[in-house]
Structures are given as C-alpha cells and as structure tokens.
Amino acid sequence: DKNGVEVKKFKRFESYKRDNQFPPKVRDMGIVIDAKNSTIVLPVMGRPVPFHINTIKNASKSDEGEWSFLRINFLSPGQGVGRKDDQPFEDASAHFVRSLTFRSMDGDRYADIANQISNLKRESVKKEQEKKDMED
Amino acid sequence: MAAIESFDNIHLDLSREHGKCRFAESGLGWKPAGGGDTFTLDAGNIGGAQWSRAARGYEVKILQRSSGVIQLDGFQEEDYERLSKIFKSWYSTNLEYKEHSVRGWNWGKAEFGKAELSFNVQNRPAFEIPYSEISNTNLAGRNEIAVEFSLGDSAKANGQNGATPGKGRKAAAGRDQLVEMRFYIPGTTTRKEAEGGDA
C-alpha cells in the first residue's frame, strides 16, 4: 500500500484534552473502545489510560486453558520488518510502551475487542490515506 | 472540622468491595461495607498524598513513610477541598493535585520513584506501577523489558476483598487483569552515540 518513495512524516495526534472526556464505562476498570475519539482506554492499576489508535500496531487474542489473553502491541522503534523501518516517530529516543497483555475468562469478549481494534485501525489508516490523497 | 471526617463508597487498593473511609487526627481507617477487618494507617506514616482522576471517580494516593503506596478511590470531585483540609491540618501534608496525561501517547519517560514506576508523557504521568505489584521483570529482547504482574493465587474472581493493602493484587482488580507490560528502552550505546542525552 506504500510506494516506499517518499519519507513518511510524523503527524501529531491526541486522544483527549481533559480527563473528564473519558467514556463513563471506564468505571468498570475494563478495556473500553472509544471509537469516536479513535482511542482505546486500558485499565492500569485503577487508572484509565488512553492510547490513540495511531500508537497501536495490532491486537490479538489467544487462549490457554480456561483463560483468554488479549495482547495489544504498540508501534515503537526497532520493529522494522523487512527492508527498512520507515515508521516515523516524534521522538525515537524516548521510552515506549511496546505491549500490554490482559487476561479474562471471557474469551468471546476478547475476540470482539481484538476485532474492534483491528477495524478501528483499518479505518484510521484509510482515513489518513484519503487525507493524504486530497493533499497531493 | 469534626473530630472524624467520613467518606462512603471508597475502595482500598482497588478492592472490589467498597467501604467507609474515616479520617481522624491520629490517622485513617477503612472498613469494608460488608464487614471484615479494618485497615488503619497511622498519621506518622503519611509521607505524601496525591489527588487524581481514577477509573472510579477520584483517587487519594498516600505515599507511606515506611514504603509502598495506599490507593483509596471512589471519591467525588467535590471531596477535594474537604480532603485537602484534612491532610493539611491533621497530617501537615499537602494533598497534591496530580494531573495525568490523557494525550494517548505510548512514548515518554519511565521514571523510577521510591515506591512506583511512573511512565511520564510530557512531564505528566500517564500511569504508575507500584513495585509491590510486579512479580518479575526480564530482558525480553534487544532494548525490550518485560514486566510481569502478580495476580494473586487464584485470581479467577476478579478483584480482591478485605483489608489487605499493598499485597500485589492491583493488576487483577478489574474485569481485565493486567498480566504483562513491555517497554522499549533505547540502549546505552545509542544514547552515547546521540550525545548529550542525560537520561
């Protein structure tokens, strides 16, 4: 999908401006997909932590016995697959959260969340591409 | 101020069950609503206090002088003033209003404090991990650190009960239990090459 010729530039993005913008569902201390704000809110030690869809690489579900696992991988430097790593970063010398893994006994829910994240990612990439095509 | 200030529907260290939190000049206590042992913290052990937005309303985090942190969540936004007074006049402690980053970025700086690891985005914490919740860490790859969390013995029933603070079960508190977190930390050689980096 990329022509590989031009250098990709990093574009700033933001999930929320203020902490009163979280969806009310974060109360349950579970994973919340906030499609409207292109954000996944993940529970970390009782705190809702937003991650913009642009930081997410992919999400996958796996099973082990009665537990289901949901692993969310984020974009970070040094993950270049194949020929070159052309993913742009605002600050490649920063520390990065690279992945978060959650578990639950509700496997169907994780399959659904992984699916929703993939869809949101696909839509966001598509929108970016459309915007870029308009600019060209 | 009354001799005792009381708050209902408060959770101790992300307990599933809520309880009553009471403050007095000598210290604070938390008792589960359904009955059970009362957790108490002596005023002399309060080394610092922070107020911030949490999943369930607002949170008071107490940094203990001995070690570790105590999390009390479920407060209302308007409780801040009352609590701020309590901490100031009874514990000579400033209830620091800690604003967290809600930008949604996954890059920043992992900083190691006395009792917890804080991941800061533009000088604001995005989240904190108390050391008491970490069961294991290892170098998972080049520049990659894996942090595993304690989830309790049989954490099938999500969430802990009773007054057992700081016992390493916060990761299992919600409906989604945090098992592992991985960080990318640039290597020292890269930093030397970059020059002038003081991290």
Coordinates of C-alpha atoms in Angstrom, one line a residue:
Chain A
D1 CA 0.0 0.0 0.0
K2 CA 3.0 2.3 0.4
N3 CA 5.0 3.3 -2.6
G4 CA 8.1 3.5 -0.5
V5 CA 9.5 6.5 -2.3
E6 CA 8.6 9.4 -0.1
V7 CA 9.6 9.8 3.5
K8 CA 6.7 9.5 5.9
K9 CA 6.3 12.3 8.3
F10 CA 5.1 12.1 11.9
K11 CA 1.8 13.8 12.5
R12 CA 0.7 14.8 16.0
F13 CA -2.5 13.3 17.4
E14 CA -4.3 13.5 20.8
S15 CA -6.9 11.3 22.5
Y16 CA -8.3 13.8 25.0
K17 CA -7.6 17.3 26.2
R18 CA -9.0 16.8 29.7
D19 CA -9.6 13.9 32.0
N20 CA -13.4 14.5 32.1
Q21 CA -13.7 13.3 28.5
F22 CA -13.3 9.6 29.3
P23 CA -16.3 7.4 28.4
P24 CA -18.4 6.7 31.6
K25 CA -17.8 3.0 31.1
V26 CA -14.2 3.3 32.4
R27 CA -15.7 2.9 35.9
D28 CA -15.8 -0.8 35.4
M29 CA -12.0 -0.9 35.1
G30 CA -12.2 -2.9 31.9
I31 CA -10.9 -2.2 28.4
V32 CA -13.1 0.4 26.6
I33 CA -13.1 1.2 22.9
D34 CA -13.8 4.9 22.3
A35 CA -14.2 4.8 18.5
K36 CA -15.5 8.4 18.5
N37 CA -12.1 9.6 19.8
S38 CA -10.1 6.9 17.9
T39 CA -8.9 5.7 21.3
I40 CA -8.6 2.5 23.3
V41 CA -8.8 3.1 27.1
L42 CA -6.8 0.4 29.1
P43 CA -7.1 -0.1 32.8
V44 CA -3.7 0.1 34.5
M45 CA -3.7 -0.1 38.4
G46 CA -7.1 1.5 38.7
R47 CA -6.4 4.3 36.2
P48 CA -8.0 4.6 32.8
V49 CA -5.1 5.1 30.4
P50 CA -5.9 6.2 26.8
F51 CA -3.9 5.0 23.8
H52 CA -4.7 6.6 20.5
I53 CA -5.3 4.2 17.6
N54 CA -2.2 5.7 15.9
T55 CA 0.0 4.2 18.6
I56 CA -1.4 0.7 18.1
K57 CA 0.2 -1.8 15.8
N58 CA -2.2 -4.7 16.3
A59 CA -4.2 -6.7 18.8
S60 CA -4.5 -10.4 19.1
K61 CA -6.4 -12.9 21.2
S62 CA -5.0 -16.3 22.4
D63 CA -6.2 -19.0 24.8
E64 CA -4.5 -21.0 27.4
G65 CA -6.7 -23.4 29.4
E66 CA -9.7 -21.5 30.8
W67 CA -8.0 -18.1 30.3
S68 CA -8.1 -15.9 27.3
F69 CA -5.4 -13.4 26.7
L70 CA -5.5 -10.1 24.8
R71 CA -2.2 -8.7 23.7
I72 CA -2.1 -5.2 22.4
N73 CA 1.1 -4.3 20.5
F74 CA 2.1 -0.7 20.1
L75 CA 4.3 1.0 17.5
S76 CA 7.9 1.6 18.7
P77 CA 11.3 2.0 17.1
G78 CA 13.3 -1.0 16.1
Q79 CA 10.4 -3.1 14.8
G80 CA 11.1 -2.6 11.2
V81 CA 10.1 -5.6 9.2
G82 CA 11.8 -6.5 6.0
R83 CA 13.9 -3.9 4.2
K84 CA 13.5 -0.8 6.2
D85 CA 11.9 0.8 9.2
D86 CA 10.1 3.8 7.8
Q87 CA 7.6 4.3 10.7
P88 CA 8.0 7.9 11.8
F89 CA 8.2 8.8 15.5
E90 CA 8.1 12.1 17.2
D91 CA 10.9 11.2 19.5
A92 CA 12.7 7.9 18.7
S93 CA 15.0 8.3 21.7
A94 CA 12.0 8.2 24.2
H95 CA 10.9 5.2 26.1
F96 CA 8.0 3.4 24.6
V97 CA 5.2 1.2 25.9
R98 CA 5.6 -1.7 23.5
S99 CA 2.8 -4.1 24.6
L100 CA 0.1 -4.7 27.2
T101 CA -1.3 -8.2 27.8
F102 CA -4.6 -8.7 29.7
R103 CA -6.4 -11.9 30.7
S104 CA -10.0 -12.8 31.3
M105 CA -12.2 -15.9 31.4
D106 CA -14.5 -14.3 28.8
G107 CA -12.8 -15.3 25.5
D108 CA -15.7 -14.0 23.3
R109 CA -15.2 -10.6 24.7
Y110 CA -11.5 -10.6 23.8
A111 CA -12.2 -11.8 20.3
D112 CA -14.7 -9.0 19.9
I113 CA -12.3 -6.3 21.3
A114 CA -9.4 -7.6 19.1
N115 CA -11.8 -7.3 16.2
Q116 CA -12.9 -3.8 17.1
I117 CA -9.3 -2.6 17.4
S118 CA -8.4 -4.1 14.0
N119 CA -11.4 -2.3 12.4
L120 CA -10.6 1.0 14.1
K121 CA -7.0 0.7 12.9
R122 CA -8.1 -0.1 9.4
E123 CA -10.5 2.8 9.3
S124 CA -7.9 5.2 10.7
V125 CA -5.3 4.1 8.1
K126 CA -7.8 4.5 5.4
K127 CA -8.8 8.0 6.5
E128 CA -5.2 9.1 6.7
Q129 CA -4.6 7.8 3.2
E130 CA -7.7 9.7 1.9
K131 CA -6.5 12.8 3.6
K132 CA -3.1 12.4 2.0
D133 CA -4.5 11.8 -1.4
M134 CA -6.5 15.0 -1.1
E135 CA -3.4 17.0 -0.2
D136 CA -1.4 15.6 -3.2
Chain B
M1 CA -13.6 20.3 61.3
A2 CA -15.3 17.5 63.2
A3 CA -13.1 15.0 65.1
I4 CA -13.8 12.5 62.5
E5 CA -14.4 13.0 58.7
S6 CA -16.1 10.1 57.0
F7 CA -16.5 9.1 53.3
D8 CA -18.6 6.3 51.9
N9 CA -18.3 4.1 48.9
I10 CA -14.5 4.1 48.9
H11 CA -12.3 1.3 47.7
L12 CA -9.0 0.4 49.3
D13 CA -6.2 -0.6 46.9
L14 CA -8.8 -1.3 44.2
S15 CA -10.8 -3.7 46.3
R16 CA -13.9 -5.0 44.7
E17 CA -15.9 -4.2 47.8
H18 CA -16.4 -0.6 48.8
G19 CA -16.2 0.6 52.4
K20 CA -16.2 3.5 54.7
C21 CA -13.1 5.6 54.9
R22 CA -12.6 7.7 58.1
F23 CA -10.0 10.3 58.9
A24 CA -9.0 11.5 62.3
E25 CA -6.1 13.4 63.7
S26 CA -4.3 10.1 64.6
G27 CA -4.6 8.6 61.2
L28 CA -7.1 7.0 58.8
G29 CA -9.1 3.8 58.7
W30 CA -11.0 1.8 56.1
K31 CA -13.7 -0.7 56.8
P32 CA -15.4 -2.9 54.2
A33 CA -19.1 -2.2 54.0
G34 CA -19.9 -5.9 54.3
G35 CA -17.9 -6.3 57.4
G36 CA -14.4 -7.5 58.0
D37 CA -11.1 -6.3 59.3
T38 CA -10.5 -2.6 59.4
F39 CA -7.3 -1.3 57.8
T40 CA -5.6 1.6 59.6
L41 CA -2.8 3.9 58.8
D42 CA -1.0 5.9 61.4
A43 CA -0.7 9.6 60.7
G44 CA 3.0 9.4 61.3
N45 CA 3.3 7.0 58.3
I46 CA 1.8 9.5 55.9
G47 CA 4.7 10.8 53.8
G48 CA 2.8 12.4 51.0
A49 CA -0.6 12.5 49.3
Q50 CA -1.8 12.9 45.8
W51 CA -5.3 13.5 44.3
S52 CA -6.1 12.4 40.8
R53 CA -8.7 11.2 38.4
A54 CA -9.1 7.4 38.6
A55 CA -11.4 4.9 36.9
R56 CA -13.9 5.0 39.8
G57 CA -14.2 8.7 40.4
Y58 CA -11.2 10.3 42.1
E59 CA -8.3 8.8 44.0
V60 CA -6.3 9.7 47.0
K61 CA -2.9 8.1 46.9
I62 CA -0.9 8.0 50.1
L63 CA 2.8 7.6 49.9
Q64 CA 3.8 5.8 53.1
R65 CA 6.9 6.7 55.0
S66 CA 7.7 3.1 55.6
S67 CA 7.3 2.0 52.0
G68 CA 4.7 1.5 49.4
V69 CA 1.6 3.3 48.4
I70 CA -2.0 3.1 49.5
Q71 CA -4.7 3.8 47.0
L72 CA -8.2 5.0 48.0
D73 CA -10.6 5.5 45.1
G74 CA -14.2 6.3 44.6
F75 CA -14.1 9.9 45.9
Q76 CA -16.2 12.7 44.2
E77 CA -14.6 15.7 42.6
E78 CA -16.1 18.0 45.2
D79 CA -14.4 16.0 48.0
Y80 CA -11.1 17.6 47.2
E81 CA -11.5 20.7 49.3
R82 CA -12.5 18.7 52.4
L83 CA -9.7 16.2 52.0
S84 CA -7.2 18.9 51.3
K85 CA -8.1 20.5 54.6
I86 CA -7.9 17.1 56.4
F87 CA -4.4 16.4 55.1
K88 CA -3.2 19.9 55.8
S89 CA -4.4 20.4 59.3
W90 CA -4.1 16.8 60.6
Y91 CA -1.2 15.4 58.8
S92 CA 0.7 18.6 57.8
T93 CA 0.6 17.2 54.3
N94 CA -0.2 18.9 51.0
L95 CA -2.8 16.9 49.0
E96 CA -1.1 17.4 45.7
Y97 CA -3.4 17.7 42.6
K98 CA -1.7 15.4 40.2
E99 CA -2.9 15.8 36.6
H100 CA -2.3 12.8 34.3
S101 CA -1.6 12.8 30.6
V102 CA -4.6 11.9 28.6
R103 CA -3.0 12.5 25.2
G104 CA -3.0 8.9 24.3
W105 CA 0.7 8.6 23.5
N106 CA 2.8 5.5 24.1
W107 CA 6.1 7.3 24.3
G108 CA 7.6 9.2 27.2
K109 CA 9.9 8.5 30.0
A110 CA 9.8 5.7 32.5
E111 CA 11.0 7.1 35.9
F112 CA 11.7 5.1 39.0
G113 CA 10.4 6.7 42.2
K114 CA 10.6 5.5 45.7
A115 CA 7.6 3.2 45.6
E116 CA 6.5 3.1 42.0
L117 CA 7.5 3.3 38.4
S118 CA 5.9 6.3 36.6
F119 CA 5.5 6.5 32.9
N120 CA 5.5 10.2 32.1
V121 CA 4.3 11.8 28.9
Q122 CA 5.4 15.4 28.6
N123 CA 6.2 15.6 32.3
R124 CA 2.8 14.2 33.4
P125 CA 2.3 10.7 34.5
A126 CA 0.2 8.6 32.1
F127 CA 0.2 5.7 34.6
E128 CA 2.1 4.4 37.6
I129 CA 3.0 0.9 38.6
P130 CA 3.7 0.3 42.3
Y131 CA 6.7 -2.0 42.7
S132 CA 4.6 -4.2 45.1
E133 CA 2.5 -5.3 42.0
I134 CA 5.5 -6.5 40.0
S135 CA 6.2 -10.3 40.2
N136 CA 9.0 -10.5 37.7
T137 CA 11.0 -8.5 35.1
N138 CA 13.3 -9.6 32.4
L139 CA 15.1 -8.5 29.3
A140 CA 12.9 -9.8 26.6
G141 CA 14.9 -8.7 23.7
R142 CA 17.2 -6.0 22.4
N143 CA 16.1 -2.9 24.3
E144 CA 12.9 -4.6 25.4
I145 CA 12.0 -5.0 29.1
A146 CA 9.1 -7.3 30.1
V147 CA 7.3 -6.6 33.4
E148 CA 5.0 -9.3 34.8
F149 CA 2.4 -8.6 37.4
S150 CA 1.3 -10.6 40.4
L151 CA -2.3 -11.6 40.1
G152 CA -2.8 -13.4 43.3
D153 CA -3.0 -17.2 43.8
S154 CA -6.4 -17.9 42.2
A155 CA -7.5 -14.6 40.9
K156 CA -10.4 -16.2 39.0
A157 CA -12.8 -14.0 40.8
N158 CA -11.6 -10.6 39.7
G159 CA -10.8 -8.2 42.4
Q160 CA -9.6 -8.6 45.9
N161 CA -11.5 -8.4 49.1
G162 CA -10.9 -7.1 52.6
A163 CA -8.2 -5.0 54.1
T164 CA -5.0 -6.4 52.6
P165 CA -3.4 -3.3 51.1
G166 CA -0.2 -3.3 49.0
K167 CA -0.2 -7.1 48.7
G168 CA 0.3 -7.2 45.0
R169 CA -3.1 -7.8 43.5
K170 CA -4.0 -4.5 42.0
A171 CA -3.3 -5.8 38.5
A172 CA -6.1 -8.3 39.0
A173 CA -8.6 -5.7 40.3
G174 CA -10.6 -5.0 37.2
R175 CA -12.6 -7.2 34.8
D176 CA -9.5 -7.3 32.6
Q177 CA -6.4 -8.4 34.5
L178 CA -3.1 -6.9 33.5
V179 CA -0.7 -9.8 33.0
E180 CA 2.4 -8.2 31.4
M181 CA 3.7 -4.9 30.1
R182 CA 6.7 -4.4 27.8
F183 CA 8.8 -1.4 27.3
Y184 CA 11.2 -0.3 24.6
I185 CA 14.1 1.4 26.3
P186 CA 16.8 2.7 23.9
G187 CA 20.2 1.2 24.7
T188 CA 23.2 3.0 26.3
T189 CA 25.2 2.7 23.1
T190 CA 22.6 4.5 21.2
R191 CA 22.5 7.2 23.8
K192 CA 26.2 7.7 23.8
E193 CA 26.1 8.0 20.0
A194 CA 23.3 10.5 20.3
E195 CA 25.5 12.7 22.5
G196 CA 24.3 15.0 25.2
G197 CA 21.4 12.7 26.3
D198 CA 21.3 12.7 30.0
A199 CA 18.7 10.1 30.5

